[in-house]
Amino acid sequence: MTTTAPANPTSTSPARSDTLLDFSDVEMKFPNGTVALHGVDLTVNRGEFVTVVGPSGCGKSTLLRIASGLERASQGTAAVKTDRIGYVFQDATLLPWRTVEANVELLAELNGRSASERTVKAQEAIDLVGLSGFEKNLPKELSGGMKMRASLARSLTLDPELFLFDEPFGALDEITRERLNDELLRLFVEKQFAGLFITHSVSEAVYLSTRVIVMSGRPGTIVDTFDVPFPMPRSPEIRFEAEFGKLVGEVSHALREGHH
Amino acid sequence: MAIDTRVDSTQRTTRRRSGSSRGMNVGLPIVVFFLLLGLFYLAALYYDKAKQLPFLVPYPHLILKAVFTEPAFQTQLVQALGSTLLVAVVGLVIAVVIGMIWAVIMAQAKWLESALFPYAVVLLCIPILALVPLIGSLFGYEFKSRVIVTVLFCLFPMIASTLFGLQSIDKGQRELFQLQGAGRFTLLMKLRFPAALPSIFVGLRNAAGLAVIGAVVADQFFQRGNGGLGVLISIENQRLNGPEMYAAIFTASILGVLVFVLFNVLRRLAIGKWYDQN
Ligand SMILES: Nc1ncnc2c1ncn2[C@@H]1O[C@H](COP(=O)(O)OP(=O)(O)OP(=O)(O)O)[C@@H](O)[C@H]1O
Ligand SMILES: [Mg+2]
């Protein structure tokens, strides 16, 4: 099946709808012959939060790696119209010898920002993710959820316009994950970035996104797209609404259909 | 002891466990020490009475007597110790510098590693004895040659540990830097080198121990100039001075142990705060 047309704005997208990511007919064939992606068309606009679900190994990470510039598509065009990209990995990838504060400052430091600017930016981001008071702690003293918060804060210092998330909460327990989902939604509403999020959890996908994309197994193609009608900001309570449950059911069904 | 544990019990159990295991760390070696001392006396007795060769295995108290009551020997021992220490330190510093540079170069690219690593292995496999005449004729039979032998002894562990450490970063961390367009040098200074520190300190500790061994062995080959402990050992051996020879041997061994302990302490000071052993 096909994807969204940019002309079809989602219910929550704000007045400005500039396209930040525009993939058309993207194919990824690795040197060893593995075809990870095939004919992928995808756009993500500012104010959109797009989530990708799909079976393991279908090329979701590859999609993000192409978007971030870590990998080059072997065919098609993969346009990203900003250089302010945030990328949150599945592991927090904190540097164990740096304190939370120094870890959060890292990206600004690598971008050659001045020390005073870094400090301000880092403190702002740390407050935003709720890690105030842990500035001087080392990563080994943090829980998994706190590490993930630090990793989020690190990306936030760059004021990303396009935010890529590769299963960031996959390793966390349910309660921590739901709490971080709420924090992430709050950040999204506040910062209005364009989000591209990967997850294995269908309910997480529906809860976070303005649009859910379902991919099939290898070679990964987009088999279905669901617009999520719930307005932002969302309350955790919507998880218990019939409408929500119905959409989760439909996405799960599409996921199972595309599986073989 | 019991009271200490009580006071401690208000703290976390892990604390207490590490405390008691440290107690075992001291207790058992002391027991073993006295067992070994007993065996030593038995051996000394055997060589004294049965074999009539007391200088081969002297009584331990005679060794202590040689160290603490013979001023002439004391002077010799201290001079030899100083000389050995100098050779070991200079050799170690050279090996650390060469080893780290070598490893950093190899860590830059796979082809550099495959081009240069075999030569690091060659270092490990050189029968140093076979090189001795050559080193002697090229560099003389004094300080310089001793240092060269010492370097040959401790270079490999430095190269191997540094390289292993530099390569220990994970893909995610590397890509984090790559995404910000960080260059090789930034990557090295801000990621690879700090990540390599735990491994580098293991290498340093091992290399330092080997530097002492190397310096003593080098003395056996190159006996001119200010001789070190190895020279003193040979001399006392030729003179059949059992206690003096053993005193020099033990001094060399204790030096090796102290160096090992010193680098363990340095390691803890440098990285103990952030590095989780497990
Ligand atoms: N560098 C590479 N060389 C060859 N094949 C690769 C490479 N990277 C990924 N692949 C293959 O491409 C396919 C897609 O990988 P990718 O990591 O994008 O999957 P994924 O959807 O993220 O899976 P998961 O949900 O398990 O994270 C897999 O079959 C993988 O083995
Ligand atoms: Mg993946």
JSON list of C-alpha atoms and ligand atoms in Angstrom, two decimals, chain A residues 56-62 65 90 166-167 198 200, ligand 2:
[
{"chain": "A", "resi": 56, "resn": "SER", "atom": "CA", "xyz": [12.37, -7.29, 13.95]},
{"chain": "A", "resi": 57, "resn": "GLY", "atom": "CA", "xyz": [14.90, -6.94, 11.17]},
{"chain": "A", "resi": 58, "resn": "CYS", "atom": "CA", "xyz": [12.57, -5.17, 8.75]},
{"chain": "A", "resi": 59, "resn": "GLY", "atom": "CA", "xyz": [14.84, -2.16, 8.43]},
{"chain": "A", "resi": 60, "resn": "LYS", "atom": "CA", "xyz": [13.47, 0.32, 10.97]},
{"chain": "A", "resi": 61, "resn": "SER", "atom": "CA", "xyz": [16.87, 1.21, 12.37]},
{"chain": "A", "resi": 62, "resn": "THR", "atom": "CA", "xyz": [18.23, 1.40, 8.84]},
{"chain": "A", "resi": 65, "resn": "ARG", "atom": "CA", "xyz": [20.34, 5.67, 10.06]},
{"chain": "A", "resi": 90, "resn": "GLN", "atom": "CA", "xyz": [18.20, 2.32, 22.25]},
{"chain": "A", "resi": 166, "resn": "ASP", "atom": "CA", "xyz": [15.29, 4.19, 17.89]},
{"chain": "A", "resi": 167, "resn": "GLU", "atom": "CA", "xyz": [13.37, 2.17, 20.49]},
{"chain": "A", "resi": 198, "resn": "ILE", "atom": "CA", "xyz": [10.55, 3.43, 16.41]},
{"chain": "A", "resi": 200, "resn": "HIS", "atom": "CA", "xyz": [7.83, -2.57, 19.21]},
{"chain": "C", "resi": 2, "resn": "MG", "atom": "MG", "xyz": [16.57, -1.70, 15.22]}
]
